[in-house]
């Protein structure tokens, strides 16, 4: 923020700093420096004072020293030459009798981040490792990591590495943990610090001495250790038992993570560990910090993938408080959906019903779709609630309810009767395109059961000129054509009008093309049209997506206690190549067991992957072309894909094209694809 | 965990102070933070973690500040948030209130603290008592700190300095329990728990050894005694001074206390407690004309106890006007900026029942905005009483100089998150 008069200010300051009277008066000198730092934090460029500040660094006053160091570390990279002048003072400070001065000098020497200073820094750092004060050793140890970070290519002396390894046995726990951190950084290329049996057991024994941060660090690094025998493994596990129920969520999570990685071969032990963390996890759900609460909820979702029954009895703990932020409420509802069972369904739905009318529309929508999800298992109760909500005649609620009903009908065809009878009157309330699309789909697909369907569609067709959203128009075309197939007499006239409008007047190419396609389809005969348009109305087999079999713990163990689970669309990052092998295997299963293509198509649509074309099943080579586009801001990317199965192991797999390039989206796409294929194939098995 | 940098921003997203710990993320990335936050806000997807490219922002909000940590690694999320909250805790201890003004007034101390709390993205010294010894900038401490070597640096007991002296040796023990209750609109208790904490104010000389005895059921079962009321505690958290191994072995709470005020332990009891103050409410809203509120409060605790400073907050529509109140005791006040009525009762004896009626006018033109259904909340404090029945049975103080010291114990029960949903 360069504001008026800043040059004058800097000039005044320079004069004051150079003034021998000021320099001789410690308090005045300190005040001037303070002013410089203040201006610096306010964003004023005071870098031109660098040489004056370097001089101010040579003082016995530790307060002044600290201030100057703050300045120097901020501007050193702009003045590498002048920074050389500081080094001498810093090196002298490293020999000071006061350990605080020594550690201060050492830390700032490494914080200057100047690659050219390496040769000057090495010697004090080596001395620092042997310093008798723990605070100096702490700084020196991390100093080596910083140094390595500056010169990632240069080898750090093996002597230093050895010294760091021996400092793992330091009396000060922070020095020990810092050693681990530094070695991790320095030996990154070799896979991090090597943990052998003596080191592992030493770390385990010292665990209790460390603070929360240290414990988490140690536990994380211990994940790399493989016990040599089962006895040793169980010894370690019993040593860790008390950390597993630690009241600090971070320690508890790190311990659990370690448990899972140690017991990867013993699923029963992992499950027992998960049972054991239930209480501390629930306690962490009530943590005062909403961010921690959020983190814990996300991780509970992970756990529930493997142990669906883990929290069943404690569903009340996931009820939302009035003042909780929307992101927590939404997660809690997702958890609640997982916890529903015969005993709690009534109370749980009662609670969710309250959320459906939340002022926050996103929360309300999430609640409504949660009710819909539960409806897959308890359809009568949920439909009652949903229909009750329609009675409120509120725009956003109605829209969410209609969308939820559409999704519900697709998996539970037995609900269609009730849903169809509830649709009347919705069209007057719906405003948004999502809601309209859902209603049109329902009318098109179940037109034979909704007596008023033609009239509703007519209202839409009459207003089609005012409709701005092209997806709605496309849905309208499909719905009208479908209705025409089952109720031709009532619909023929309006279908003609709609096609006429869409072909002659519509400017959106997609809509026009679709209308043309339908027109030509109708020309080729009603039977052809019926074959193309009258697909399935529902797909109960998709129910497998809900009642997924418990996932093995190892699927998510690697990302447990990291940032990953906090992302809603959580996807694994494995190399694309590694996956295609699995993919072809799944394709094989699908072709072999001839999954009906409709099922495949419906499953893909559920995850927003559209199928463009496919070869009939039982033909070889078997191909499917599909596409999707991501809507994650800032950019959207289009992915086109070809699944190929030739019968020969070398020539099968998936080819993907993308515009623009976005690796994350690609990987996400692939993992979604694999999940779907996996689900379908496991259902066949 | 490894953080790259920590920023303190004001509400507009301007950087007040920052510290670059690792140098692997461009400091200018923070400029994307505010636009991202606003964008997420618009979409209703506010989330404590946001990403721009491969930089992740993890943030918390405290009064009029955002504390943001950046990283480009798949860090341990809970650890990062814990650290940010630790920052808040430490800053608050130093500046009493952590807000934009206090950051600006104390920026040098903030720099110093940020330096000591973390190095190269790893948390270092986070105990505020120990930090005190490293910080040079604090008023009176300024001159002393110059030559003083931190005593705890080489000390075995890192949380207590040697050579502390008091004329009169005393220790004050506060047992504070807060009750969290959620009652739904038809009067059934959805969830309830007790969060307790034991706080110490230690004024003892030297290096005393303390032992605290509670009526802990596990302990009583261990020793075979079973008389009187005992308490089952869950999620017991101790100050670092307590010897955890001894607690795990024989449930003894033994420790060398930090000097001055500290929280020795906290616990949670997850039993079904009867809501101490029960509220029945009838809120009738006649659109376009009036709202009538009738609230009955009942003290469901022992007759001998008295709840102090009871505040019942009843939500009213935001467009309500011309309030009229009638209370059987205490007084009611309309707080229009919060859209609630506060009914204050200075002292509320157990077993008693009080009544409050309120009448509001509503404008004939209805408010378009949708309003939520805020719950009734209750605040109170009951001294000399704990819901769980936890008791300090003894506090033994042993110091090698052999002085006599007095322990003082005080019990308080208070409301925590105490909510009763309404039908309004």
PDB file of C-alpha atoms in Angstrom, chain A residues 26 30 34 37-38 40-41 61-63 66-67 70 98-100 107 111 113 133-135 138-139 142 145-146 149 174 178 181 185 208 211 213 216-217 242 247-248 250 254 279 283 289-292 294-295 316-317 319-322 327 330 347 351 354-355 357 359 362 394 561-564 566-567 633, chain B residues 1 16 19-23 39 43-44 46-51 56 58-60 73-79 81-83 85-86 104 107-108 111-112 115-116 119-120 122-126 133-134 136-137 142-143 146 149-150 153 189-190 234-237 248 268 270 370-375 419 421:
ATOM      1  CA  UNK A  26      18.976   2.149  23.236  1.00  0.00           C
ATOM      2  CA  UNK A  30      14.580   0.483  19.429  1.00  0.00           C
ATOM      3  CA  UNK A  34       9.836  -0.643  15.772  1.00  0.00           C
ATOM      4  CA  UNK A  37       8.700  -2.968  11.307  1.00  0.00           C
ATOM      5  CA  UNK A  38       5.272  -1.469  11.771  1.00  0.00           C
ATOM      6  CA  UNK A  40       6.655  -3.097   6.909  1.00  0.00           C
ATOM      7  CA  UNK A  41       3.662  -5.046   8.245  1.00  0.00           C
ATOM      8  CA  UNK A  61      20.100  -5.713  23.056  1.00  0.00           C
ATOM      9  CA  UNK A  62      18.168  -8.889  22.348  1.00  0.00           C
ATOM     10  CA  UNK A  63      14.885  -7.061  21.900  1.00  0.00           C
ATOM     11  CA  UNK A  66      14.724  -9.820  17.316  1.00  0.00           C
ATOM     12  CA  UNK A  67      13.126  -6.838  15.621  1.00  0.00           C
ATOM     13  CA  UNK A  70      12.153  -9.971  11.467  1.00  0.00           C
ATOM     14  CA  UNK A  98      23.094 -16.907  26.170  1.00  0.00           C
ATOM     15  CA  UNK A  99      21.367 -19.916  24.587  1.00  0.00           C
ATOM     16  CA  UNK A 100      18.459 -17.737  23.559  1.00  0.00           C
ATOM     17  CA  UNK A 107      17.187 -19.783  13.290  1.00  0.00           C
ATOM     18  CA  UNK A 111      15.461 -18.334   7.587  1.00  0.00           C
ATOM     19  CA  UNK A 113      16.739 -18.432   2.527  1.00  0.00           C
ATOM     20  CA  UNK A 133      21.004 -26.072  25.368  1.00  0.00           C
ATOM     21  CA  UNK A 134      18.028 -27.961  23.956  1.00  0.00           C
ATOM     22  CA  UNK A 135      16.533 -24.886  22.350  1.00  0.00           C
ATOM     23  CA  UNK A 138      15.990 -27.846  18.169  1.00  0.00           C
ATOM     24  CA  UNK A 139      16.752 -24.986  15.827  1.00  0.00           C
ATOM     25  CA  UNK A 142      15.512 -28.062  11.589  1.00  0.00           C
ATOM     26  CA  UNK A 145      16.209 -29.435   6.764  1.00  0.00           C
ATOM     27  CA  UNK A 146      15.894 -25.825   5.646  1.00  0.00           C
ATOM     28  CA  UNK A 149      15.286 -27.401   1.028  1.00  0.00           C
ATOM     29  CA  UNK A 174      11.167 -31.722  20.679  1.00  0.00           C
ATOM     30  CA  UNK A 178      12.535 -32.312  14.938  1.00  0.00           C
ATOM     31  CA  UNK A 181      11.058 -34.105  10.609  1.00  0.00           C
ATOM     32  CA  UNK A 185      12.939 -33.809   4.483  1.00  0.00           C
ATOM     33  CA  UNK A 208       4.452 -40.159  26.081  1.00  0.00           C
ATOM     34  CA  UNK A 211       3.437 -32.951  23.070  1.00  0.00           C
ATOM     35  CA  UNK A 213       2.215 -32.284  17.721  1.00  0.00           C
ATOM     36  CA  UNK A 216       1.175 -37.127  15.806  1.00  0.00           C
ATOM     37  CA  UNK A 217       4.449 -36.784  13.934  1.00  0.00           C
ATOM     38  CA  UNK A 242      -3.880 -45.753  25.444  1.00  0.00           C
ATOM     39  CA  UNK A 247      -8.863 -37.292  24.239  1.00  0.00           C
ATOM     40  CA  UNK A 248      -6.883 -35.269  21.700  1.00  0.00           C
ATOM     41  CA  UNK A 250      -5.319 -35.477  16.498  1.00  0.00           C
ATOM     42  CA  UNK A 254      -2.872 -40.588  14.125  1.00  0.00           C
ATOM     43  CA  UNK A 279     -16.191 -43.068  21.995  1.00  0.00           C
ATOM     44  CA  UNK A 283     -16.425 -36.904  21.773  1.00  0.00           C
ATOM     45  CA  UNK A 289     -14.122 -25.986  17.203  1.00  0.00           C
ATOM     46  CA  UNK A 290     -16.416 -26.330  14.246  1.00  0.00           C
ATOM     47  CA  UNK A 291     -13.544 -27.036  11.872  1.00  0.00           C
ATOM     48  CA  UNK A 292     -12.395 -29.987  13.970  1.00  0.00           C
ATOM     49  CA  UNK A 294     -16.171 -30.957  10.377  1.00  0.00           C
ATOM     50  CA  UNK A 295     -12.932 -32.880   9.974  1.00  0.00           C
ATOM     51  CA  UNK A 316     -28.620 -38.582  18.168  1.00  0.00           C
ATOM     52  CA  UNK A 317     -25.108 -37.233  18.366  1.00  0.00           C
ATOM     53  CA  UNK A 319     -28.477 -34.126  15.136  1.00  0.00           C
ATOM     54  CA  UNK A 320     -27.830 -30.586  14.018  1.00  0.00           C
ATOM     55  CA  UNK A 321     -27.709 -27.629  16.353  1.00  0.00           C
ATOM     56  CA  UNK A 322     -29.515 -24.480  15.340  1.00  0.00           C
ATOM     57  CA  UNK A 327     -21.341 -27.364   5.880  1.00  0.00           C
ATOM     58  CA  UNK A 330     -24.910 -31.226   5.485  1.00  0.00           C
ATOM     59  CA  UNK A 347     -37.096 -40.400  15.288  1.00  0.00           C
ATOM     60  CA  UNK A 351     -35.579 -34.752  13.005  1.00  0.00           C
ATOM     61  CA  UNK A 354     -37.440 -30.241  10.771  1.00  0.00           C
ATOM     62  CA  UNK A 355     -34.339 -29.510   8.704  1.00  0.00           C
ATOM     63  CA  UNK A 357     -37.799 -26.267   6.193  1.00  0.00           C
ATOM     64  CA  UNK A 359     -34.060 -21.048   6.233  1.00  0.00           C
ATOM     65  CA  UNK A 362     -28.918 -25.471   0.758  1.00  0.00           C
ATOM     66  CA  UNK A 394     -42.541 -23.005  -1.373  1.00  0.00           C
ATOM     67  CA  UNK A 561      -6.116 -38.384   8.757  1.00  0.00           C
ATOM     68  CA  UNK A 562      -5.118 -36.173   5.845  1.00  0.00           C
ATOM     69  CA  UNK A 563      -6.768 -33.383   3.950  1.00  0.00           C
ATOM     70  CA  UNK A 564      -8.333 -35.663   1.358  1.00  0.00           C
ATOM     71  CA  UNK A 566     -12.526 -33.219   3.544  1.00  0.00           C
ATOM     72  CA  UNK A 567     -13.241 -32.962  -0.143  1.00  0.00           C
ATOM     73  CA  UNK A 633     -14.708 -23.883 -11.206  1.00  0.00           C
TER      74      UNK A 633
ATOM     75  CA  UNK B   1       1.806 -31.748   9.170  1.00  0.00           C
ATOM     76  CA  UNK B  16      -2.481  -7.915   8.802  1.00  0.00           C
ATOM     77  CA  UNK B  19       4.799 -15.590   8.458  1.00  0.00           C
ATOM     78  CA  UNK B  20       6.345 -17.604   5.681  1.00  0.00           C
ATOM     79  CA  UNK B  21       7.631 -20.791   7.283  1.00  0.00           C
ATOM     80  CA  UNK B  22       8.616 -22.956   4.390  1.00  0.00           C
ATOM     81  CA  UNK B  23       8.849 -20.794   1.326  1.00  0.00           C
ATOM     82  CA  UNK B  39     -17.573 -17.471  -4.241  1.00  0.00           C
ATOM     83  CA  UNK B  43     -22.934 -21.029  -3.627  1.00  0.00           C
ATOM     84  CA  UNK B  44     -23.747 -21.898  -0.050  1.00  0.00           C
ATOM     85  CA  UNK B  46     -18.623 -22.484   2.635  1.00  0.00           C
ATOM     86  CA  UNK B  47     -16.054 -24.967   3.742  1.00  0.00           C
ATOM     87  CA  UNK B  48     -13.124 -24.722   6.139  1.00  0.00           C
ATOM     88  CA  UNK B  49     -10.778 -25.918   3.445  1.00  0.00           C
ATOM     89  CA  UNK B  50     -10.523 -24.343   0.009  1.00  0.00           C
ATOM     90  CA  UNK B  51      -8.131 -24.831  -2.856  1.00  0.00           C
ATOM     91  CA  UNK B  56      -4.912 -25.432  -0.022  1.00  0.00           C
ATOM     92  CA  UNK B  58      -7.347 -23.969   5.761  1.00  0.00           C
ATOM     93  CA  UNK B  59      -8.971 -21.227   7.736  1.00  0.00           C
ATOM     94  CA  UNK B  60     -10.807 -20.380  10.883  1.00  0.00           C
ATOM     95  CA  UNK B  73       0.712 -30.978   0.648  1.00  0.00           C
ATOM     96  CA  UNK B  74      -1.939 -33.427   1.704  1.00  0.00           C
ATOM     97  CA  UNK B  75      -1.504 -32.308   5.308  1.00  0.00           C
ATOM     98  CA  UNK B  76      -3.133 -33.645   8.398  1.00  0.00           C
ATOM     99  CA  UNK B  77      -6.236 -31.470   8.528  1.00  0.00           C
ATOM    100  CA  UNK B  78      -7.137 -31.882  12.174  1.00  0.00           C
ATOM    101  CA  UNK B  79      -3.600 -31.004  13.209  1.00  0.00           C
ATOM    102  CA  UNK B  81      -6.943 -26.707  12.675  1.00  0.00           C
ATOM    103  CA  UNK B  82      -5.685 -27.563  16.147  1.00  0.00           C
ATOM    104  CA  UNK B  83      -2.674 -25.403  15.486  1.00  0.00           C
ATOM    105  CA  UNK B  85      -6.873 -22.738  17.406  1.00  0.00           C
ATOM    106  CA  UNK B  86      -3.707 -22.930  19.454  1.00  0.00           C
ATOM    107  CA  UNK B 104      -2.167  -4.138  15.100  1.00  0.00           C
ATOM    108  CA  UNK B 107       2.343  -6.850  15.938  1.00  0.00           C
ATOM    109  CA  UNK B 108       5.884  -7.273  17.253  1.00  0.00           C
ATOM    110  CA  UNK B 111       5.906 -11.859  15.109  1.00  0.00           C
ATOM    111  CA  UNK B 112       7.816 -13.193  18.073  1.00  0.00           C
ATOM    112  CA  UNK B 115       8.460 -17.432  15.383  1.00  0.00           C
ATOM    113  CA  UNK B 116       8.507 -19.456  18.573  1.00  0.00           C
ATOM    114  CA  UNK B 119       9.610 -23.390  12.768  1.00  0.00           C
ATOM    115  CA  UNK B 120       9.809 -24.613   9.182  1.00  0.00           C
ATOM    116  CA  UNK B 122       6.343 -27.618  12.417  1.00  0.00           C
ATOM    117  CA  UNK B 123       4.855 -26.622  15.765  1.00  0.00           C
ATOM    118  CA  UNK B 124       7.558 -26.087  18.379  1.00  0.00           C
ATOM    119  CA  UNK B 125       6.790 -24.543  21.748  1.00  0.00           C
ATOM    120  CA  UNK B 126       3.074 -24.035  22.109  1.00  0.00           C
ATOM    121  CA  UNK B 133      10.042 -16.893  28.743  1.00  0.00           C
ATOM    122  CA  UNK B 134      11.047 -16.459  25.132  1.00  0.00           C
ATOM    123  CA  UNK B 136      10.977 -10.155  25.044  1.00  0.00           C
ATOM    124  CA  UNK B 137       8.447  -7.585  23.997  1.00  0.00           C
ATOM    125  CA  UNK B 142      11.190  -6.091  28.551  1.00  0.00           C
ATOM    126  CA  UNK B 143      14.149  -5.271  30.785  1.00  0.00           C
ATOM    127  CA  UNK B 146      17.409  -9.265  28.387  1.00  0.00           C
ATOM    128  CA  UNK B 149      17.998 -17.560  30.227  1.00  0.00           C
ATOM    129  CA  UNK B 150      14.764 -19.493  29.953  1.00  0.00           C
ATOM    130  CA  UNK B 153      14.850 -24.850  28.476  1.00  0.00           C
ATOM    131  CA  UNK B 189     -34.861 -34.608  25.405  1.00  0.00           C
ATOM    132  CA  UNK B 190     -32.892 -35.357  22.263  1.00  0.00           C
ATOM    133  CA  UNK B 234     -15.491 -40.240  29.941  1.00  0.00           C
ATOM    134  CA  UNK B 235     -12.900 -38.592  27.717  1.00  0.00           C
ATOM    135  CA  UNK B 236     -10.800 -37.353  30.575  1.00  0.00           C
ATOM    136  CA  UNK B 237      -8.246 -34.828  29.350  1.00  0.00           C
ATOM    137  CA  UNK B 248      -3.723 -45.364  33.790  1.00  0.00           C
ATOM    138  CA  UNK B 268     -17.398 -35.414  29.790  1.00  0.00           C
ATOM    139  CA  UNK B 270     -22.673 -38.774  28.786  1.00  0.00           C
ATOM    140  CA  UNK B 370     -38.163 -16.506   5.600  1.00  0.00           C
ATOM    141  CA  UNK B 371     -37.175 -16.870   9.184  1.00  0.00           C
ATOM    142  CA  UNK B 372     -35.714 -19.882  10.837  1.00  0.00           C
ATOM    143  CA  UNK B 373     -37.062 -21.464  13.948  1.00  0.00           C
ATOM    144  CA  UNK B 374     -34.553 -20.407  16.543  1.00  0.00           C
ATOM    145  CA  UNK B 375     -34.712 -22.357  19.783  1.00  0.00           C
ATOM    146  CA  UNK B 419     -31.534 -25.314  23.725  1.00  0.00           C
ATOM    147  CA  UNK B 421     -36.838 -25.996  20.214  1.00  0.00           C
TER     148      UNK B 421
END
